[in-house]
mmCIF file of C-alpha atoms in Angstrom:
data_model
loop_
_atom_site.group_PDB
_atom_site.id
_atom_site.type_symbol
_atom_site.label_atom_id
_atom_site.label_comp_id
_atom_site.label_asym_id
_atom_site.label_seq_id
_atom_site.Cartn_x
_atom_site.Cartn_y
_atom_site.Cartn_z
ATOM 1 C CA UNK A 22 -3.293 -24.730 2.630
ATOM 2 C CA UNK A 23 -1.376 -21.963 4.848
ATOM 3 C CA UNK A 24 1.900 -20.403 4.374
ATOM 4 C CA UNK A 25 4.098 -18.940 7.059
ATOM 5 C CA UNK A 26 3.584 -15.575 7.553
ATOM 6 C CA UNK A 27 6.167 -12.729 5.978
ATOM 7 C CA UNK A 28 6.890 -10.927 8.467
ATOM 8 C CA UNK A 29 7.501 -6.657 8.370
ATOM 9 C CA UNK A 30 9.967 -6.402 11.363
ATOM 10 C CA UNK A 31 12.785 -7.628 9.847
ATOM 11 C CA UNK A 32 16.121 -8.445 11.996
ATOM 12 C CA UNK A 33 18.771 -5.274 12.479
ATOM 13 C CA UNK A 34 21.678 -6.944 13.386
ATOM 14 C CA UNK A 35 22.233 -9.355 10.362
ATOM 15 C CA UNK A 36 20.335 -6.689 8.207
ATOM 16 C CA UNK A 37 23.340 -6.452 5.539
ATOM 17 C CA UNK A 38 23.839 -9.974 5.172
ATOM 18 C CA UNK A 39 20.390 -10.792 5.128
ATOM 19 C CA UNK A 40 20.074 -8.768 2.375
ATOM 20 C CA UNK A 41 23.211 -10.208 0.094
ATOM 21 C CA UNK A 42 21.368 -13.784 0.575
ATOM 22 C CA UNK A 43 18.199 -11.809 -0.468
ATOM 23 C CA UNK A 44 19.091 -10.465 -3.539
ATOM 24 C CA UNK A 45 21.606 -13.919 -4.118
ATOM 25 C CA UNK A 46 18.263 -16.153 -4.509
ATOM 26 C CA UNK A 47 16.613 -13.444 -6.068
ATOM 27 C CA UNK A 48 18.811 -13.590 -9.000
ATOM 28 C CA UNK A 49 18.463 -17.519 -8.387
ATOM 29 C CA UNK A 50 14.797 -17.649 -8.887
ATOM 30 C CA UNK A 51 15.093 -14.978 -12.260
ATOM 31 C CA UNK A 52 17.261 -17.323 -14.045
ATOM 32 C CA UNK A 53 14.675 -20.197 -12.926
ATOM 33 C CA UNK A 54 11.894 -18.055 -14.931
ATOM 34 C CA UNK A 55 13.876 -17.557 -17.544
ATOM 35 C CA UNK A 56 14.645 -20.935 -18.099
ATOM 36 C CA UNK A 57 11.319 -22.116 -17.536
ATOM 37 C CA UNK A 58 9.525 -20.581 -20.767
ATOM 38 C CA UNK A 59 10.374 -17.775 -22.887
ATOM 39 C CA UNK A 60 6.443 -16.435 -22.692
ATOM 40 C CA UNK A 61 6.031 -14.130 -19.861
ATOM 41 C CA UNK A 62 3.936 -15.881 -16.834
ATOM 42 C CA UNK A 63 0.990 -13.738 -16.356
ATOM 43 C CA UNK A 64 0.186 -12.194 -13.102
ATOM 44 C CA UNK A 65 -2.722 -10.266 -12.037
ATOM 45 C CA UNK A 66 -2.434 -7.410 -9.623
ATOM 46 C CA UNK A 67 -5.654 -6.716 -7.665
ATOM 47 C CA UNK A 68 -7.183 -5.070 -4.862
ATOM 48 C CA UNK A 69 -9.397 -1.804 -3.736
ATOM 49 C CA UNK A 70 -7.636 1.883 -3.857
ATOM 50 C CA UNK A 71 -5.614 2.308 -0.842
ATOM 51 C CA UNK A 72 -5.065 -1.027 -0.331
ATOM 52 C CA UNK A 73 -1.015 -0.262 -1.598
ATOM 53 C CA UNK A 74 -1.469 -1.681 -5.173
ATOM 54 C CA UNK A 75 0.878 1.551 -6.744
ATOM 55 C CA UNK A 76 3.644 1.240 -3.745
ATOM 56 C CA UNK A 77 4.442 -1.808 -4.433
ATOM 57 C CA UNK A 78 4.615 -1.253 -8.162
ATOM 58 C CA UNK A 79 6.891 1.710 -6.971
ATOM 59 C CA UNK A 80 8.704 -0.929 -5.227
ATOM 60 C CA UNK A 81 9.438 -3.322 -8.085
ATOM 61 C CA UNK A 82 10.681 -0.575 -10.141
ATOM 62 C CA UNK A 83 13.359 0.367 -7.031
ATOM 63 C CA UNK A 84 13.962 -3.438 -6.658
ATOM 64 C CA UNK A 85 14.554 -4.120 -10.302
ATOM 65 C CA UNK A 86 15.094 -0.758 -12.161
ATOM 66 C CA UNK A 87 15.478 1.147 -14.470
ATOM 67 C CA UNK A 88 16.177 3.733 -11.969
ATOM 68 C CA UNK A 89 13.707 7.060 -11.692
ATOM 69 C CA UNK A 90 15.306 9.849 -14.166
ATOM 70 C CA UNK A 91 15.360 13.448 -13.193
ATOM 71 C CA UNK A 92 12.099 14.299 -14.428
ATOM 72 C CA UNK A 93 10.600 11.908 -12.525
ATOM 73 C CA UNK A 94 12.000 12.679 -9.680
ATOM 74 C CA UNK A 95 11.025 16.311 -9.594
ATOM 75 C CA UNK A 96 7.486 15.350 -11.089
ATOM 76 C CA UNK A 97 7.413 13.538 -7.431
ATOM 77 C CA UNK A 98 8.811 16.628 -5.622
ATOM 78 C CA UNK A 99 5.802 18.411 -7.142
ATOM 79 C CA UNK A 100 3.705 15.230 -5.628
ATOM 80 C CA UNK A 101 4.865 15.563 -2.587
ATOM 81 C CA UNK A 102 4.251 19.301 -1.879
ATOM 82 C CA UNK A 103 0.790 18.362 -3.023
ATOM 83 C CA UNK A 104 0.716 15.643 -0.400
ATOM 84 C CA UNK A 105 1.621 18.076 2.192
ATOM 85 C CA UNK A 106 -0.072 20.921 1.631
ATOM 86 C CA UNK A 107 -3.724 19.207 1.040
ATOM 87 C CA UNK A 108 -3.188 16.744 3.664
ATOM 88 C CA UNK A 109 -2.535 19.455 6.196
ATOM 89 C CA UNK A 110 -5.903 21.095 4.722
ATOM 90 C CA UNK A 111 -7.514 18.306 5.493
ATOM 91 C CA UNK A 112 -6.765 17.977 8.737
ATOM 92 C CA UNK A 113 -7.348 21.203 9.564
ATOM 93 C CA UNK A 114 -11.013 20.986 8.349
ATOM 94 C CA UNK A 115 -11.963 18.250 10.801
ATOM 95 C CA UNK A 116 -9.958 20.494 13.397
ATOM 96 C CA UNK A 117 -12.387 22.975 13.325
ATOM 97 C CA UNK A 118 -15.208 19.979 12.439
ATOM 98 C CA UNK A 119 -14.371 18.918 16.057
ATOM 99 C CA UNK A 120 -14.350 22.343 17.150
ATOM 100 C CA UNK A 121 -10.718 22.032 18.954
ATOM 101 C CA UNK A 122 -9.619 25.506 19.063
ATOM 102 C CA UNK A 123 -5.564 25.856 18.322
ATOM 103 C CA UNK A 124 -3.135 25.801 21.280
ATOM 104 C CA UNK A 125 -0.844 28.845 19.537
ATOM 105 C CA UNK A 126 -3.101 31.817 18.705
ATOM 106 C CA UNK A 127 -0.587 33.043 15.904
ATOM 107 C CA UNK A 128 -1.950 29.655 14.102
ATOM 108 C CA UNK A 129 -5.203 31.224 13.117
ATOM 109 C CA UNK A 130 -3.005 33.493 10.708
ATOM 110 C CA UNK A 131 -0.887 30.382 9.320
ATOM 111 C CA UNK A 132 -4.346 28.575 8.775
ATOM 112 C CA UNK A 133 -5.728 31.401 6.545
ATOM 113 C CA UNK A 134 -2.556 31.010 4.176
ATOM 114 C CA UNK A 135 -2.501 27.241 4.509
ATOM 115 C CA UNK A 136 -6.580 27.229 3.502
ATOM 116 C CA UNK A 137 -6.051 29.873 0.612
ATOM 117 C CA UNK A 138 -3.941 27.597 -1.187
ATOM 118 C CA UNK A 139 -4.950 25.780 -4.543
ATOM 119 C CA UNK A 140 -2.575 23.374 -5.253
ATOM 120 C CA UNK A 141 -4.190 21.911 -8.563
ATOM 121 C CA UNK A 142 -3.883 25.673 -9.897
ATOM 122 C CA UNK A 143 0.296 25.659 -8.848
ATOM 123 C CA UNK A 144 3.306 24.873 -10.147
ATOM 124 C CA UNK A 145 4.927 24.093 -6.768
ATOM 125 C CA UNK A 146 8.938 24.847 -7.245
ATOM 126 C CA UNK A 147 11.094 24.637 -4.076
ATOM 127 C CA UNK A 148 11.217 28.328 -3.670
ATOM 128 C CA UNK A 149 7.326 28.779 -3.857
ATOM 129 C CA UNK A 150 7.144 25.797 -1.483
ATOM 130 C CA UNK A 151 9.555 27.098 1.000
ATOM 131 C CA UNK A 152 7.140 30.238 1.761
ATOM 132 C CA UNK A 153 4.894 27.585 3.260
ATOM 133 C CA UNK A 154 7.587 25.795 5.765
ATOM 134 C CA UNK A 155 6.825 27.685 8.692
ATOM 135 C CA UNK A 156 3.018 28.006 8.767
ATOM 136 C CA UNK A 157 3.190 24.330 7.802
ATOM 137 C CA UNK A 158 5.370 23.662 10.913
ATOM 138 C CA UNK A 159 3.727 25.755 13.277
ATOM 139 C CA UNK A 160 0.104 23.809 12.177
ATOM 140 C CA UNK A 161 1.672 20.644 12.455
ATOM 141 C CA UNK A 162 2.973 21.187 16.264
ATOM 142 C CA UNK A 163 0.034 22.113 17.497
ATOM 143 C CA UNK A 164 -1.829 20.207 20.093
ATOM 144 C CA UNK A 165 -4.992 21.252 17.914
ATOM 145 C CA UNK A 166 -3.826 19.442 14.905
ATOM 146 C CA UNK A 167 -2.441 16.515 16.500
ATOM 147 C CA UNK A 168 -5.581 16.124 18.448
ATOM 148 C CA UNK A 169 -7.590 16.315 14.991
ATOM 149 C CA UNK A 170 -5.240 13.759 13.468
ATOM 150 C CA UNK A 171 -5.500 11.157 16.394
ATOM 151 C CA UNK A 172 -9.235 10.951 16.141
ATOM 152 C CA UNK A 173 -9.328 10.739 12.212
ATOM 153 C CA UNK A 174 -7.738 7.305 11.902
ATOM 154 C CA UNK A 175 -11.077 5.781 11.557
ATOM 155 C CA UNK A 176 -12.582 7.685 8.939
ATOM 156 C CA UNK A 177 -12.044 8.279 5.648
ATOM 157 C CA UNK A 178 -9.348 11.367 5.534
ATOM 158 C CA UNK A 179 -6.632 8.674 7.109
ATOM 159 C CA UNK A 180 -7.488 6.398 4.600
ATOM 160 C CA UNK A 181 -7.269 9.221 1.699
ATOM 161 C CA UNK A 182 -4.158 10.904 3.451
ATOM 162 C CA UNK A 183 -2.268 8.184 5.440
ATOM 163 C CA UNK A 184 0.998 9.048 4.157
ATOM 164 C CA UNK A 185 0.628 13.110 5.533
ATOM 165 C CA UNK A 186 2.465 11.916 9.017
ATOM 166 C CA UNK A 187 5.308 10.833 7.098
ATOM 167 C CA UNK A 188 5.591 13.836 5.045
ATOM 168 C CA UNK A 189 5.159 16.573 8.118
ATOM 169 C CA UNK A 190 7.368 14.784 10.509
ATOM 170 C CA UNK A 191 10.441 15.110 7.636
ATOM 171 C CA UNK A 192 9.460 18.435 6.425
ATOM 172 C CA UNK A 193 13.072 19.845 7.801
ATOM 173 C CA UNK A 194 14.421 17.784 4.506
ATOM 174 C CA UNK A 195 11.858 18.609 2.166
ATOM 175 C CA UNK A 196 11.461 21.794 3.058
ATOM 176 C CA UNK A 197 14.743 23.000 1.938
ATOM 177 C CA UNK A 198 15.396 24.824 -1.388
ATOM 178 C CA UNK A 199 17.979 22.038 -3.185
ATOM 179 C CA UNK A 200 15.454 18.978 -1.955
ATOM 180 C CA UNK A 201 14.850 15.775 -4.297
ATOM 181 C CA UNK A 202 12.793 12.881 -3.320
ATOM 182 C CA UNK A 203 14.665 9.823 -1.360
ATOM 183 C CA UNK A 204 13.039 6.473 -2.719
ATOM 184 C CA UNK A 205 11.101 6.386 0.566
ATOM 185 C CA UNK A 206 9.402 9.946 0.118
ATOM 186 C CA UNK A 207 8.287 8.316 -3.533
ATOM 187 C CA UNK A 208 6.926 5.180 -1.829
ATOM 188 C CA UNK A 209 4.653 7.660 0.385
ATOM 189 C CA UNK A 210 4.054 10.509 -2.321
ATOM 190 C CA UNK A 211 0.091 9.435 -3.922
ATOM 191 C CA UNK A 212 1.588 9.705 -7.571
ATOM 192 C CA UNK A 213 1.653 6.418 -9.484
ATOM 193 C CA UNK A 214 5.055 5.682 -11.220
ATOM 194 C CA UNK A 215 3.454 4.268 -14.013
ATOM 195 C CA UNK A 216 0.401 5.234 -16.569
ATOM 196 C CA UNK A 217 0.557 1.932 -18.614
ATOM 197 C CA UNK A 218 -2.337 -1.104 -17.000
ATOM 198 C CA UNK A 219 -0.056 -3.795 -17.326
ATOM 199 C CA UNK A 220 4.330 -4.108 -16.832
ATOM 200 C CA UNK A 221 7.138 -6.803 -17.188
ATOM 201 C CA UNK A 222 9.529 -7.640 -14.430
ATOM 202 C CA UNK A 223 11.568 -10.186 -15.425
ATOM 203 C CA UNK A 224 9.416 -12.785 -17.469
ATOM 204 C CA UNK A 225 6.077 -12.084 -15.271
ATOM 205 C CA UNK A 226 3.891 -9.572 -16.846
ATOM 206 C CA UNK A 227 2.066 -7.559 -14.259
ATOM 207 C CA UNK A 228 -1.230 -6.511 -15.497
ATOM 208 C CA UNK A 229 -3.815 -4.356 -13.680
ATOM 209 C CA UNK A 230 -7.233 -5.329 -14.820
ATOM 210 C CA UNK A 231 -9.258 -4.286 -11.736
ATOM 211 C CA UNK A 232 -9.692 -0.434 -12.417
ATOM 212 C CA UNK A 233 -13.244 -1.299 -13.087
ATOM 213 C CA UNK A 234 -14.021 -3.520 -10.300
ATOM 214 C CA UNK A 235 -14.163 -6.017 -13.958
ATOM 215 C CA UNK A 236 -11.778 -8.813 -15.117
ATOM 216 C CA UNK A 237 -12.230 -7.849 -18.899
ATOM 217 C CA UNK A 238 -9.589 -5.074 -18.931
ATOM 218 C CA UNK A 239 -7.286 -7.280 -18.388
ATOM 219 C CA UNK A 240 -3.974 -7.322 -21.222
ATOM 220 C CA UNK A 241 -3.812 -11.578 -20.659
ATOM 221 C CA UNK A 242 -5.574 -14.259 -19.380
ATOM 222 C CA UNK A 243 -3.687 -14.908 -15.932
ATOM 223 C CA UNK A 244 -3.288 -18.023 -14.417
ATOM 224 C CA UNK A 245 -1.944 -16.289 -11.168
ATOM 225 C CA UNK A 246 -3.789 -13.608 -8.799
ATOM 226 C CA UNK A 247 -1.970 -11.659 -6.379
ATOM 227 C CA UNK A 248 -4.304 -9.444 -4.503
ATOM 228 C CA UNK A 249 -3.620 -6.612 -2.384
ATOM 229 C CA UNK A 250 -6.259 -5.886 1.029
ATOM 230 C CA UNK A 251 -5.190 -3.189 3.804
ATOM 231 C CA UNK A 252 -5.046 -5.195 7.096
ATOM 232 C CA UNK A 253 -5.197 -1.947 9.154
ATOM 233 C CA UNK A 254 -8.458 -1.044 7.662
ATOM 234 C CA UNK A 255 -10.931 -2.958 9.517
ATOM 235 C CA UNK A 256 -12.604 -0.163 11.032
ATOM 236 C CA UNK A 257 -11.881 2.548 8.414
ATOM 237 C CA UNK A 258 -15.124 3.861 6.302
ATOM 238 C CA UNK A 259 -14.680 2.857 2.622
ATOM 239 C CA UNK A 260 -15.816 6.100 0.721
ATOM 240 C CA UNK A 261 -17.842 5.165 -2.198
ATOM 241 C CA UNK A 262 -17.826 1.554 -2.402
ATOM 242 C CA UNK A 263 -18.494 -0.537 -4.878
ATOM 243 C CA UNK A 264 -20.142 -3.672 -3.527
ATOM 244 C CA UNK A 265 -20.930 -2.902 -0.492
ATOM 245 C CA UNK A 266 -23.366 -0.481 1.111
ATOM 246 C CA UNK A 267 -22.409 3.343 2.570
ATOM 247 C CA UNK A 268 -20.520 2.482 5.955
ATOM 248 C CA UNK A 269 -18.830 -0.569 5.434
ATOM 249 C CA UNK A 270 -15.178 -0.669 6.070
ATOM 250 C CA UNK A 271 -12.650 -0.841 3.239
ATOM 251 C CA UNK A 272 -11.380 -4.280 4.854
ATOM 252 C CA UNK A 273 -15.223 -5.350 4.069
ATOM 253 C CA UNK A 274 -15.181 -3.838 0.747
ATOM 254 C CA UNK A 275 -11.713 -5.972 0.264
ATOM 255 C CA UNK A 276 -13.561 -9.373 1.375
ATOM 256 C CA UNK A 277 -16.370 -9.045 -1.220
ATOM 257 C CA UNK A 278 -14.339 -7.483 -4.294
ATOM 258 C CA UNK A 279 -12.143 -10.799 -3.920
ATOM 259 C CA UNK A 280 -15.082 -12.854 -3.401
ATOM 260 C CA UNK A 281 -16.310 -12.021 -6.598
ATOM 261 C CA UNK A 282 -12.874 -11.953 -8.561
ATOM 262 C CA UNK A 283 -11.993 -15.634 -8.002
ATOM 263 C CA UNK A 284 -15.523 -16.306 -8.867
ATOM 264 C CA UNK A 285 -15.042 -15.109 -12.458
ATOM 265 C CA UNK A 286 -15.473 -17.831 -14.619
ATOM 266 C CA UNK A 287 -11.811 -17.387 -16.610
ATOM 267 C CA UNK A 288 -10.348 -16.776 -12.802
ATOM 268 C CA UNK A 289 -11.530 -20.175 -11.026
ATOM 269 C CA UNK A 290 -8.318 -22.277 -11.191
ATOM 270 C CA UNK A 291 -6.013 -19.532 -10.371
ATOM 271 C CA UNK A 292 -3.037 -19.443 -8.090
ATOM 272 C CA UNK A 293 -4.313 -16.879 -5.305
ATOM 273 C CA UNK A 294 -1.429 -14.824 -4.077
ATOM 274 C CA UNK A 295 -3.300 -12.665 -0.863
ATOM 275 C CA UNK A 296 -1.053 -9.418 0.683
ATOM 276 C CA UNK A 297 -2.691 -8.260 3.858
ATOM 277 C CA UNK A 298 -0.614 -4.954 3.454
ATOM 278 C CA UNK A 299 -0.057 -2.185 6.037
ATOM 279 C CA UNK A 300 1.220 -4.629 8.560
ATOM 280 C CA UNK A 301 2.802 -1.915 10.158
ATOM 281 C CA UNK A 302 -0.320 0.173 10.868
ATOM 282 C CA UNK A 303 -2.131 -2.808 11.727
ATOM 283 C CA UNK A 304 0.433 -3.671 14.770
ATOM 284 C CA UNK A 305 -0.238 -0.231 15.690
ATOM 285 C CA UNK A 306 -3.944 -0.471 15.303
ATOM 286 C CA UNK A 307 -4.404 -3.523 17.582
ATOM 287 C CA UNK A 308 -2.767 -1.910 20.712
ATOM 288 C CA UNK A 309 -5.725 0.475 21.211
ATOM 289 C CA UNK A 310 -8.856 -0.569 18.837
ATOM 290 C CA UNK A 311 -11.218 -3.415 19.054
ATOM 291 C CA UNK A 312 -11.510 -5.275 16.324
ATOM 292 C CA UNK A 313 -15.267 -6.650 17.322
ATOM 293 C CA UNK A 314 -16.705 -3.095 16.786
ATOM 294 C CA UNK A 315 -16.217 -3.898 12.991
ATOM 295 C CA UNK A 316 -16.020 -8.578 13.622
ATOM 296 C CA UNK A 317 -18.356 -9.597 16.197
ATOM 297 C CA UNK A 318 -17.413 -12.776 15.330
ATOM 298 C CA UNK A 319 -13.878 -12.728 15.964
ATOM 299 C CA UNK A 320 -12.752 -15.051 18.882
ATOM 300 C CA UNK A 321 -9.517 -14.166 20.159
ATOM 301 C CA UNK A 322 -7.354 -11.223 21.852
ATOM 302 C CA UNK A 323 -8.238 -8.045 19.958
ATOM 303 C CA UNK A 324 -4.974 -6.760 20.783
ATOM 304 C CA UNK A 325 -3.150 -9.769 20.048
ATOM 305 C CA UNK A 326 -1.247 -9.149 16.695
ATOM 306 C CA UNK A 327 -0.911 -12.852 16.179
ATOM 307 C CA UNK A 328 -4.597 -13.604 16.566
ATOM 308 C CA UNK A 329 -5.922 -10.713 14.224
ATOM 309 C CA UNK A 330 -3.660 -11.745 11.743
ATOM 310 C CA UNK A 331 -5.291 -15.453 11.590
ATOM 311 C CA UNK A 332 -8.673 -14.495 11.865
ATOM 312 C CA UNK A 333 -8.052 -12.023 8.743
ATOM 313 C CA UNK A 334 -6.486 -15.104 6.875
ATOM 314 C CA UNK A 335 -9.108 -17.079 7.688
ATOM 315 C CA UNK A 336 -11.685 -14.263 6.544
ATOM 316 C CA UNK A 337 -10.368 -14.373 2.940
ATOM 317 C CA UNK A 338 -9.940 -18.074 3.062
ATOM 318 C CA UNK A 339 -13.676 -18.251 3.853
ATOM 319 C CA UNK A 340 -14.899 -16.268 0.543
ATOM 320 C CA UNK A 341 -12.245 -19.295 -1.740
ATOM 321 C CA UNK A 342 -14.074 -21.631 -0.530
ATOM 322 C CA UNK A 343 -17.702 -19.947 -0.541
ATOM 323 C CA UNK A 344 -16.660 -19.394 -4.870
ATOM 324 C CA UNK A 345 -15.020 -22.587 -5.733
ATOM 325 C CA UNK A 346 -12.257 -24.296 -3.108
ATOM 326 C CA UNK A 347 -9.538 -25.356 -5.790
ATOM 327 C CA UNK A 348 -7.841 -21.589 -5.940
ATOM 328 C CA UNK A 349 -4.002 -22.696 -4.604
ATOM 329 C CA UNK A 350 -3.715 -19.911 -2.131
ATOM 330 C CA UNK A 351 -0.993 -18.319 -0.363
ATOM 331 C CA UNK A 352 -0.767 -15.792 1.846
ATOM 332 C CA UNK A 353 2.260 -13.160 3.225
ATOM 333 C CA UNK A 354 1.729 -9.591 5.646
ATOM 334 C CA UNK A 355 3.242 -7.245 3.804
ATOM 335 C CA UNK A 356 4.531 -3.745 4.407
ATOM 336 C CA UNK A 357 4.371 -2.128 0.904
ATOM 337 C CA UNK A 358 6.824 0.725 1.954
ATOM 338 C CA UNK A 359 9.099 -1.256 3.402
ATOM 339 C CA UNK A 360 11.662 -2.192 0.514
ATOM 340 C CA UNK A 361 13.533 -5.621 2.041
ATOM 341 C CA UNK A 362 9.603 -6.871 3.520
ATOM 342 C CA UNK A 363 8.429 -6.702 -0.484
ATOM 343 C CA UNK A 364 11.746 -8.339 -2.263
ATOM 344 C CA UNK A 365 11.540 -10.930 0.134
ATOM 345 C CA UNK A 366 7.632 -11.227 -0.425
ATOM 346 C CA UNK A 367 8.370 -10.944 -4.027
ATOM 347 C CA UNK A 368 10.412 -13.204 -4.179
ATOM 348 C CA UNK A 369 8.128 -16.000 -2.318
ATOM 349 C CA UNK A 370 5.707 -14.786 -5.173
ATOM 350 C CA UNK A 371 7.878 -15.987 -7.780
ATOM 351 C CA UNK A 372 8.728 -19.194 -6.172
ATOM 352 C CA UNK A 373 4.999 -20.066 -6.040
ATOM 353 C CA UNK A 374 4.388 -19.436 -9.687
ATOM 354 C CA UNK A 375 7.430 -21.473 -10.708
ATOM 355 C CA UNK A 376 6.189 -24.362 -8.424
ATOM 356 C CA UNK A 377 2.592 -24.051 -8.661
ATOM 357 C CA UNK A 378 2.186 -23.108 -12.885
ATOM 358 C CA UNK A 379 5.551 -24.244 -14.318
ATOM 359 C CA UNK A 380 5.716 -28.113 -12.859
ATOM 360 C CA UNK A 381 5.758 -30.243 -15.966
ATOM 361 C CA UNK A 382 8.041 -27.874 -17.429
ATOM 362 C CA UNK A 383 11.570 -29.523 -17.265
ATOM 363 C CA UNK A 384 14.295 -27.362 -16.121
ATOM 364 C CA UNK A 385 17.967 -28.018 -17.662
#
């Protein structure tokens, strides 16, 4: 069973009406749930860190509301200065790991201040984050650094820190004394909006039962799986995996986790919901890497979008029918910080459940 794929790059020129039809059968396919059964349909949300499970939980709360208060809007602005400033330190580690030396000479000064700082021991306010602008600027610029950050996309500090480009390349805006996060900056900033394992949008209740790699945290039996893998990371080291050995990639690491989820014994007649997230990093990915390093026995044009795409489809498809071939399965490329790309995912979601778990119900 395939489904079309959902695509990231969205059209530009119809973008606002495209988005009134959006949010029209949005509200279309709510009242449908409603209607349906007054018990919330339960949906499980799975998938290995990184792999964009908490963005797009940010992104259902920016869909739907309630809208983030004050607080936690400046609990992200603390967030993000962590983001920043440890990202940055990161990078400037396997700098001198690499043994680039800096293009600008006055850098060795702004990487003493940069290194000396211990973010988990800081309050960072604007006005103690603003003293850091310029060295963070200066490191940023550098050949040196952007050297360093080219060759780490493969290891584990891009998987760890793959928001840090965002944050450095718009740190004119939140580097200034009165700044606030944008929803964007919260999509990117590491901090979880939420504390609570499981969450109701609409009349689907969201539950997170994979923190343990287990099914029995769950808050409800599920009849519906929607699991979350990073399509980008095919060649990016998984640091301390769980069912695989040291080495393997996190896409690897994705393959087997969801192997052995649908082959829970409470999970086997589940609708399977797959994201390949990070679409967009993935389209970047494929212009320059090989995906055969990682897939010898991938077939097609490594730098053919199209054809990576279907042979990571057909990847996951493979481990369904290894466990038990009757999982309904679905599939949609996602981009988790890309607002529109997830409603209309989303919304696809919700569709399936309706048609897939709700058919003998009668709808008036």
């Amino acid at each position: 069973m395939s489904k079309k794929f959902c695509w990231s790059f969205l059209p530009t020129v119809s973008d606002s009406k495209q988005e009134r039809v959006a949010r029209k059968r949005s509200r279309e396919i709510d009242v449908m749930l409603k209607r349906t059964s007054q018990l919330p349909v339960v949906l499980l949300l799975a998938g290995n860190r990184h792999s964009g499970k908490s963005t797009f939980i940010k992104q259902i709360r920016i869909i739907s509301g309630p809208e983030f208060s004050q607080q936690e809007l400046i609990d992200f602005r603390q967030s993000v200065y962590q983001d920043v400033i440890e990202g940055l330190q990161a990078l400037v580690k396997e700098k001198n790991k690499m043994g680039i030396p800096w293009e600008n000479s006055a850098n060795e000064m702004h990487e003493m201040l940069m290194m000396s700082v211990e973010t988990w021991k800081m309050n960072l306010e604007p006005h103690k984050f603003q003293g850091f602008v310029t060295a963070i600027n200066s490191l940023w610029n550098d050949s040196g650094i952007q050297e360093a950050y080219s060759k780490t996309k493969e290891i584990i500090l891009f998987v760890r820190y793959g928001s840090v480009k965002y944050f450095l390349n718009n740190m004119n805006r939140i580097g200034q004394l009165n700044y606030i996060p944008c929803k964007q900056d919260i999509l990117y900033a590491r901090k979880s909006c939420t504390t609570s394992s499981y969450f109701v949008h609409r009349n689907i209740l969201i539950t997170e039962g994979c923190a343990t790699r287990r099914f029995d945290g769950c808050h409800s039996i599920p009849k519906n799986i929607l699991f979350m893998a990073a399509a980008s990371e095919f060649d990016q080291v998984m640091d301390e995996p769980y069912y695989t050995s040291n080495g393997s990639t996190s896409l690897v690491e994705s393959l087997e986790f969801f192997k052995v989820l649908l082959g829970h014994s409470l999970l086997r007649k589940c609708t399977t919901i797959l994201f390949l997230n990070k679409t967009d990093l993935l389209a970047e990915k494929v212009q320059t890497a090989d995906i055969r390093k990682n897939f010898p026995e991938f077939q097609g044009d490594p730098h053919s979008l199209e054809d990576v795409q279907r042979f990571l489809v057909e990847c996951f498809r493979e481990r369904i029918t290894t466990v038990d071939g009757s999982h309904p399965f679905f599939y949609h490329f996602t981009t988790a910080v890309d607002t529109e790309n997830i409603r209309i995912a989303f919304d696809s979601v919700k569709e399936t459940i309706i048609q897939e778990n709700l058919k003998n119900v009668k709808i008036p």
